[in-house]
Amino acid sequence: MTVTERAPQTTDEDVANTLAEYERAVQESGEWDGREATEFTNDGVTWSTVWVKSDAHPHPLAARSRVHRKGVQYPAEEVALWDEALPADERWREIWIARPRVLFGAFTARRALKAAFREKLRDRREPDDLPETRDAVPQAEPRDWDLEIATAETVDELKGVWSDARAARARTGPREVAYAARLAELAAASWQPAEPSAPAAPTPHPPTVELRPATAPRPRIPAQHRTRNPEMAAALAAAVSDAESHDRPVPGAVRRATRKQAKP
């Protein structure tokens, strides 16, 4: 619906009524979740809902407004600069300069409402809107999100539709329920039991080792039964005789060995 251009003698009440028309239009969607009060700033740092005209600041530097929509995590925020929003029409410029808080604030609030509910307000126009604030790009045909969610054939296709719905701010509580149900349905349809794995190869038995009895140790032969060595006995006897003939002591080990060799 296009609003008929009003005369420049627009009052504050007219501005408030126009803004109320915008809010009633979005309330019909059932997704309206409130609008925050418009804030103004003179320096871009400090923002306040209260703004007072002064010689130093005959108009605000900028204004911002936030609109909340159910099912959307973040509010739609619109920040407008005074120099960019000031109407080109000389008659409306005079009204804006005379009442900057009312006219500039309403302009920013309308833009925030349009940003949050583009499909509802894209045809709304006000006489103090600038050409730049209108929809220069032709609007695409509205999508039937409920139908696309219900008829998605694959999980990837469904997720793509849901991603587009987020970008278009078309996500709602009922649609999220329908999306979750369709996602579970497609996931169950695409699930296939894993193929049974091949039986594991039998573990080979270790090779059989033939155990053989260890060789029995050789028996120890007592010294008295060992075979005597004649050559050793002769050498020992010669060593004892040589030591005695030269008056040298004979080591005890030599004497004992000599005696052992001499035994029968």
JSON list of N, CA and C in Angstrom, two decimals, residues 131-179:
[
{"chain": "A", "resi": 131, "resn": "PRO", "atom": "N", "xyz": [15.01, 8.78, -2.47]},
{"chain": "A", "resi": 131, "resn": "PRO", "atom": "CA", "xyz": [15.05, 7.69, -3.46]},
{"chain": "A", "resi": 131, "resn": "PRO", "atom": "C", "xyz": [16.01, 6.58, -3.05]},
{"chain": "A", "resi": 132, "resn": "GLU", "atom": "N", "xyz": [17.11, 6.96, -2.37]},
{"chain": "A", "resi": 132, "resn": "GLU", "atom": "CA", "xyz": [18.08, 5.96, -1.99]},
{"chain": "A", "resi": 132, "resn": "GLU", "atom": "C", "xyz": [17.53, 4.98, -0.96]},
{"chain": "A", "resi": 133, "resn": "THR", "atom": "N", "xyz": [16.51, 5.38, -0.20]},
{"chain": "A", "resi": 133, "resn": "THR", "atom": "CA", "xyz": [15.97, 4.51, 0.83]},
{"chain": "A", "resi": 133, "resn": "THR", "atom": "C", "xyz": [14.93, 3.55, 0.28]},
{"chain": "A", "resi": 134, "resn": "ARG", "atom": "N", "xyz": [14.53, 3.71, -0.99]},
{"chain": "A", "resi": 134, "resn": "ARG", "atom": "CA", "xyz": [13.53, 2.83, -1.56]},
{"chain": "A", "resi": 134, "resn": "ARG", "atom": "C", "xyz": [14.20, 1.60, -2.13]},
{"chain": "A", "resi": 135, "resn": "ASP", "atom": "N", "xyz": [13.42, 0.61, -2.42]},
{"chain": "A", "resi": 135, "resn": "ASP", "atom": "CA", "xyz": [13.95, -0.65, -2.94]},
{"chain": "A", "resi": 135, "resn": "ASP", "atom": "C", "xyz": [14.28, -0.48, -4.41]},
{"chain": "A", "resi": 136, "resn": "ALA", "atom": "N", "xyz": [15.55, -0.21, -4.68]},
{"chain": "A", "resi": 136, "resn": "ALA", "atom": "CA", "xyz": [15.96, -0.03, -6.07]},
{"chain": "A", "resi": 136, "resn": "ALA", "atom": "C", "xyz": [16.02, -1.35, -6.81]},
{"chain": "A", "resi": 137, "resn": "VAL", "atom": "N", "xyz": [16.30, -2.45, -6.09]},
{"chain": "A", "resi": 137, "resn": "VAL", "atom": "CA", "xyz": [16.41, -3.76, -6.72]},
{"chain": "A", "resi": 137, "resn": "VAL", "atom": "C", "xyz": [15.04, -4.42, -6.74]},
{"chain": "A", "resi": 138, "resn": "PRO", "atom": "N", "xyz": [14.60, -4.93, -7.89]},
{"chain": "A", "resi": 138, "resn": "PRO", "atom": "CA", "xyz": [13.30, -5.60, -7.95]},
{"chain": "A", "resi": 138, "resn": "PRO", "atom": "C", "xyz": [13.24, -6.74, -6.94]},
{"chain": "A", "resi": 139, "resn": "GLN", "atom": "N", "xyz": [12.11, -6.84, -6.28]},
{"chain": "A", "resi": 139, "resn": "GLN", "atom": "CA", "xyz": [11.95, -7.88, -5.28]},
{"chain": "A", "resi": 139, "resn": "GLN", "atom": "C", "xyz": [11.71, -9.23, -5.93]},
{"chain": "A", "resi": 140, "resn": "ALA", "atom": "N", "xyz": [12.38, -10.23, -5.42]},
{"chain": "A", "resi": 140, "resn": "ALA", "atom": "CA", "xyz": [12.18, -11.58, -5.93]},
{"chain": "A", "resi": 140, "resn": "ALA", "atom": "C", "xyz": [10.82, -12.11, -5.49]},
{"chain": "A", "resi": 141, "resn": "GLU", "atom": "N", "xyz": [10.36, -13.09, -6.22]},
{"chain": "A", "resi": 141, "resn": "GLU", "atom": "CA", "xyz": [9.08, -13.69, -5.88]},
{"chain": "A", "resi": 141, "resn": "GLU", "atom": "C", "xyz": [9.17, -14.31, -4.47]},
{"chain": "A", "resi": 142, "resn": "PRO", "atom": "N", "xyz": [8.15, -14.09, -3.65]},
{"chain": "A", "resi": 142, "resn": "PRO", "atom": "CA", "xyz": [8.20, -14.67, -2.30]},
{"chain": "A", "resi": 142, "resn": "PRO", "atom": "C", "xyz": [8.26, -16.20, -2.35]},
{"chain": "A", "resi": 143, "resn": "ARG", "atom": "N", "xyz": [9.02, -16.77, -1.47]},
{"chain": "A", "resi": 143, "resn": "ARG", "atom": "CA", "xyz": [9.19, -18.22, -1.43]},
{"chain": "A", "resi": 143, "resn": "ARG", "atom": "C", "xyz": [8.24, -18.84, -0.42]},
{"chain": "A", "resi": 144, "resn": "ASP", "atom": "N", "xyz": [7.75, -20.00, -0.77]},
{"chain": "A", "resi": 144, "resn": "ASP", "atom": "CA", "xyz": [6.89, -20.75, 0.14]},
{"chain": "A", "resi": 144, "resn": "ASP", "atom": "C", "xyz": [7.78, -21.62, 1.00]},
{"chain": "A", "resi": 145, "resn": "TRP", "atom": "N", "xyz": [8.22, -21.08, 2.11]},
{"chain": "A", "resi": 145, "resn": "TRP", "atom": "CA", "xyz": [9.19, -21.78, 2.95]},
{"chain": "A", "resi": 145, "resn": "TRP", "atom": "C", "xyz": [8.62, -23.08, 3.51]},
{"chain": "A", "resi": 146, "resn": "ASP", "atom": "N", "xyz": [7.36, -23.06, 3.89]},
{"chain": "A", "resi": 146, "resn": "ASP", "atom": "CA", "xyz": [6.75, -24.28, 4.45]},
{"chain": "A", "resi": 146, "resn": "ASP", "atom": "C", "xyz": [6.73, -25.40, 3.42]},
{"chain": "A", "resi": 147, "resn": "LEU", "atom": "N", "xyz": [6.40, -25.06, 2.17]},
{"chain": "A", "resi": 147, "resn": "LEU", "atom": "CA", "xyz": [6.36, -26.07, 1.12]},
{"chain": "A", "resi": 147, "resn": "LEU", "atom": "C", "xyz": [7.75, -26.60, 0.81]},
{"chain": "A", "resi": 148, "resn": "GLU", "atom": "N", "xyz": [8.74, -25.71, 0.75]},
{"chain": "A", "resi": 148, "resn": "GLU", "atom": "CA", "xyz": [10.10, -26.15, 0.44]},
{"chain": "A", "resi": 148, "resn": "GLU", "atom": "C", "xyz": [10.66, -27.05, 1.55]},
{"chain": "A", "resi": 149, "resn": "ILE", "atom": "N", "xyz": [10.32, -26.76, 2.80]},
{"chain": "A", "resi": 149, "resn": "ILE", "atom": "CA", "xyz": [10.78, -27.61, 3.89]},
{"chain": "A", "resi": 149, "resn": "ILE", "atom": "C", "xyz": [10.13, -28.98, 3.82]},
{"chain": "A", "resi": 150, "resn": "ALA", "atom": "N", "xyz": [8.83, -29.00, 3.51]},
{"chain": "A", "resi": 150, "resn": "ALA", "atom": "CA", "xyz": [8.10, -30.27, 3.49]},
{"chain": "A", "resi": 150, "resn": "ALA", "atom": "C", "xyz": [8.48, -31.15, 2.31]},
{"chain": "A", "resi": 151, "resn": "THR", "atom": "N", "xyz": [8.93, -30.54, 1.19]},
{"chain": "A", "resi": 151, "resn": "THR", "atom": "CA", "xyz": [9.21, -31.32, -0.02]},
{"chain": "A", "resi": 151, "resn": "THR", "atom": "C", "xyz": [10.69, -31.51, -0.29]},
{"chain": "A", "resi": 152, "resn": "ALA", "atom": "N", "xyz": [11.55, -31.05, 0.60]},
{"chain": "A", "resi": 152, "resn": "ALA", "atom": "CA", "xyz": [12.99, -31.28, 0.40]},
{"chain": "A", "resi": 152, "resn": "ALA", "atom": "C", "xyz": [13.26, -32.78, 0.34]},
{"chain": "A", "resi": 153, "resn": "GLU", "atom": "N", "xyz": [14.08, -33.19, -0.63]},
{"chain": "A", "resi": 153, "resn": "GLU", "atom": "CA", "xyz": [14.30, -34.62, -0.87]},
{"chain": "A", "resi": 153, "resn": "GLU", "atom": "C", "xyz": [15.58, -35.14, -0.24]},
{"chain": "A", "resi": 154, "resn": "THR", "atom": "N", "xyz": [16.50, -34.27, 0.11]},
{"chain": "A", "resi": 154, "resn": "THR", "atom": "CA", "xyz": [17.74, -34.71, 0.73]},
{"chain": "A", "resi": 154, "resn": "THR", "atom": "C", "xyz": [18.05, -33.82, 1.93]},
{"chain": "A", "resi": 155, "resn": "VAL", "atom": "N", "xyz": [18.94, -34.32, 2.77]},
{"chain": "A", "resi": 155, "resn": "VAL", "atom": "CA", "xyz": [19.33, -33.54, 3.94]},
{"chain": "A", "resi": 155, "resn": "VAL", "atom": "C", "xyz": [20.03, -32.26, 3.52]},
{"chain": "A", "resi": 156, "resn": "ASP", "atom": "N", "xyz": [20.90, -32.33, 2.51]},
{"chain": "A", "resi": 156, "resn": "ASP", "atom": "CA", "xyz": [21.62, -31.14, 2.06]},
{"chain": "A", "resi": 156, "resn": "ASP", "atom": "C", "xyz": [20.65, -30.10, 1.49]},
{"chain": "A", "resi": 157, "resn": "GLU", "atom": "N", "xyz": [19.66, -30.56, 0.72]},
{"chain": "A", "resi": 157, "resn": "GLU", "atom": "CA", "xyz": [18.68, -29.63, 0.16]},
{"chain": "A", "resi": 157, "resn": "GLU", "atom": "C", "xyz": [17.89, -28.95, 1.28]},
{"chain": "A", "resi": 158, "resn": "LEU", "atom": "N", "xyz": [17.51, -29.72, 2.28]},
{"chain": "A", "resi": 158, "resn": "LEU", "atom": "CA", "xyz": [16.75, -29.15, 3.40]},
{"chain": "A", "resi": 158, "resn": "LEU", "atom": "C", "xyz": [17.58, -28.13, 4.16]},
{"chain": "A", "resi": 159, "resn": "LYS", "atom": "N", "xyz": [18.85, -28.45, 4.40]},
{"chain": "A", "resi": 159, "resn": "LYS", "atom": "CA", "xyz": [19.71, -27.50, 5.11]},
{"chain": "A", "resi": 159, "resn": "LYS", "atom": "C", "xyz": [19.92, -26.23, 4.30]},
{"chain": "A", "resi": 160, "resn": "GLY", "atom": "N", "xyz": [19.98, -26.36, 2.98]},
{"chain": "A", "resi": 160, "resn": "GLY", "atom": "CA", "xyz": [20.10, -25.17, 2.13]},
{"chain": "A", "resi": 160, "resn": "GLY", "atom": "C", "xyz": [18.88, -24.29, 2.24]},
{"chain": "A", "resi": 161, "resn": "VAL", "atom": "N", "xyz": [17.69, -24.88, 2.25]},
{"chain": "A", "resi": 161, "resn": "VAL", "atom": "CA", "xyz": [16.45, -24.11, 2.40]},
{"chain": "A", "resi": 161, "resn": "VAL", "atom": "C", "xyz": [16.44, -23.40, 3.74]},
{"chain": "A", "resi": 162, "resn": "TRP", "atom": "N", "xyz": [16.85, -24.11, 4.78]},
{"chain": "A", "resi": 162, "resn": "TRP", "atom": "CA", "xyz": [16.84, -23.51, 6.12]},
{"chain": "A", "resi": 162, "resn": "TRP", "atom": "C", "xyz": [17.86, -22.37, 6.23]},
{"chain": "A", "resi": 163, "resn": "SER", "atom": "N", "xyz": [18.97, -22.52, 5.55]},
{"chain": "A", "resi": 163, "resn": "SER", "atom": "CA", "xyz": [19.96, -21.44, 5.55]},
{"chain": "A", "resi": 163, "resn": "SER", "atom": "C", "xyz": [19.42, -20.21, 4.83]},
{"chain": "A", "resi": 164, "resn": "ASP", "atom": "N", "xyz": [18.74, -20.42, 3.70]},
{"chain": "A", "resi": 164, "resn": "ASP", "atom": "CA", "xyz": [18.13, -19.30, 2.97]},
{"chain": "A", "resi": 164, "resn": "ASP", "atom": "C", "xyz": [17.05, -18.63, 3.82]},
{"chain": "A", "resi": 165, "resn": "ALA", "atom": "N", "xyz": [16.30, -19.42, 4.57]},
{"chain": "A", "resi": 165, "resn": "ALA", "atom": "CA", "xyz": [15.25, -18.86, 5.41]},
{"chain": "A", "resi": 165, "resn": "ALA", "atom": "C", "xyz": [15.85, -17.95, 6.49]},
{"chain": "A", "resi": 166, "resn": "ARG", "atom": "N", "xyz": [17.02, -18.34, 6.96]},
{"chain": "A", "resi": 166, "resn": "ARG", "atom": "CA", "xyz": [17.67, -17.48, 7.96]},
{"chain": "A", "resi": 166, "resn": "ARG", "atom": "C", "xyz": [18.09, -16.16, 7.33]},
{"chain": "A", "resi": 167, "resn": "ALA", "atom": "N", "xyz": [18.67, -16.21, 6.15]},
{"chain": "A", "resi": 167, "resn": "ALA", "atom": "CA", "xyz": [19.10, -14.98, 5.48]},
{"chain": "A", "resi": 167, "resn": "ALA", "atom": "C", "xyz": [17.91, -14.08, 5.18]},
{"chain": "A", "resi": 168, "resn": "ALA", "atom": "N", "xyz": [16.76, -14.67, 4.89]},
{"chain": "A", "resi": 168, "resn": "ALA", "atom": "CA", "xyz": [15.56, -13.91, 4.56]},
{"chain": "A", "resi": 168, "resn": "ALA", "atom": "C", "xyz": [14.75, -13.55, 5.80]},
{"chain": "A", "resi": 169, "resn": "ARG", "atom": "N", "xyz": [15.26, -13.89, 6.98]},
{"chain": "A", "resi": 169, "resn": "ARG", "atom": "CA", "xyz": [14.56, -13.64, 8.25]},
{"chain": "A", "resi": 169, "resn": "ARG", "atom": "C", "xyz": [13.18, -14.29, 8.23]},
{"chain": "A", "resi": 170, "resn": "ALA", "atom": "N", "xyz": [13.11, -15.48, 7.66]},
{"chain": "A", "resi": 170, "resn": "ALA", "atom": "CA", "xyz": [11.83, -16.18, 7.55]},
{"chain": "A", "resi": 170, "resn": "ALA", "atom": "C", "xyz": [11.71, -17.35, 8.51]},
{"chain": "A", "resi": 171, "resn": "ARG", "atom": "N", "xyz": [12.64, -17.47, 9.43]},
{"chain": "A", "resi": 171, "resn": "ARG", "atom": "CA", "xyz": [12.56, -18.56, 10.39]},
{"chain": "A", "resi": 171, "resn": "ARG", "atom": "C", "xyz": [11.54, -18.23, 11.48]},
{"chain": "A", "resi": 172, "resn": "THR", "atom": "N", "xyz": [10.67, -19.18, 11.75]},
{"chain": "A", "resi": 172, "resn": "THR", "atom": "CA", "xyz": [9.68, -19.03, 12.81]},
{"chain": "A", "resi": 172, "resn": "THR", "atom": "C", "xyz": [9.68, -20.29, 13.66]},
{"chain": "A", "resi": 173, "resn": "GLY", "atom": "N", "xyz": [9.00, -20.20, 14.80]},
{"chain": "A", "resi": 173, "resn": "GLY", "atom": "CA", "xyz": [8.92, -21.36, 15.68]},
{"chain": "A", "resi": 173, "resn": "GLY", "atom": "C", "xyz": [8.30, -22.57, 15.01]},
{"chain": "A", "resi": 174, "resn": "PRO", "atom": "N", "xyz": [7.11, -22.44, 14.40]},
{"chain": "A", "resi": 174, "resn": "PRO", "atom": "CA", "xyz": [6.50, -23.59, 13.73]},
{"chain": "A", "resi": 174, "resn": "PRO", "atom": "C", "xyz": [7.37, -24.14, 12.59]},
{"chain": "A", "resi": 175, "resn": "ARG", "atom": "N", "xyz": [8.02, -23.26, 11.85]},
{"chain": "A", "resi": 175, "resn": "ARG", "atom": "CA", "xyz": [8.88, -23.73, 10.76]},
{"chain": "A", "resi": 175, "resn": "ARG", "atom": "C", "xyz": [10.09, -24.50, 11.31]},
{"chain": "A", "resi": 176, "resn": "GLU", "atom": "N", "xyz": [10.60, -24.06, 12.44]},
{"chain": "A", "resi": 176, "resn": "GLU", "atom": "CA", "xyz": [11.73, -24.77, 13.02]},
{"chain": "A", "resi": 176, "resn": "GLU", "atom": "C", "xyz": [11.32, -26.18, 13.44]},
{"chain": "A", "resi": 177, "resn": "VAL", "atom": "N", "xyz": [10.09, -26.32, 13.97]},
{"chain": "A", "resi": 177, "resn": "VAL", "atom": "CA", "xyz": [9.59, -27.65, 14.34]},
{"chain": "A", "resi": 177, "resn": "VAL", "atom": "C", "xyz": [9.45, -28.52, 13.09]},
{"chain": "A", "resi": 178, "resn": "ALA", "atom": "N", "xyz": [8.88, -27.93, 12.00]},
{"chain": "A", "resi": 178, "resn": "ALA", "atom": "CA", "xyz": [8.73, -28.68, 10.75]},
{"chain": "A", "resi": 178, "resn": "ALA", "atom": "C", "xyz": [10.08, -29.05, 10.17]},
{"chain": "A", "resi": 179, "resn": "TYR", "atom": "N", "xyz": [11.04, -28.15, 10.27]},
{"chain": "A", "resi": 179, "resn": "TYR", "atom": "CA", "xyz": [12.40, -28.43, 9.76]},
{"chain": "A", "resi": 179, "resn": "TYR", "atom": "C", "xyz": [13.03, -29.59, 10.52]}
]
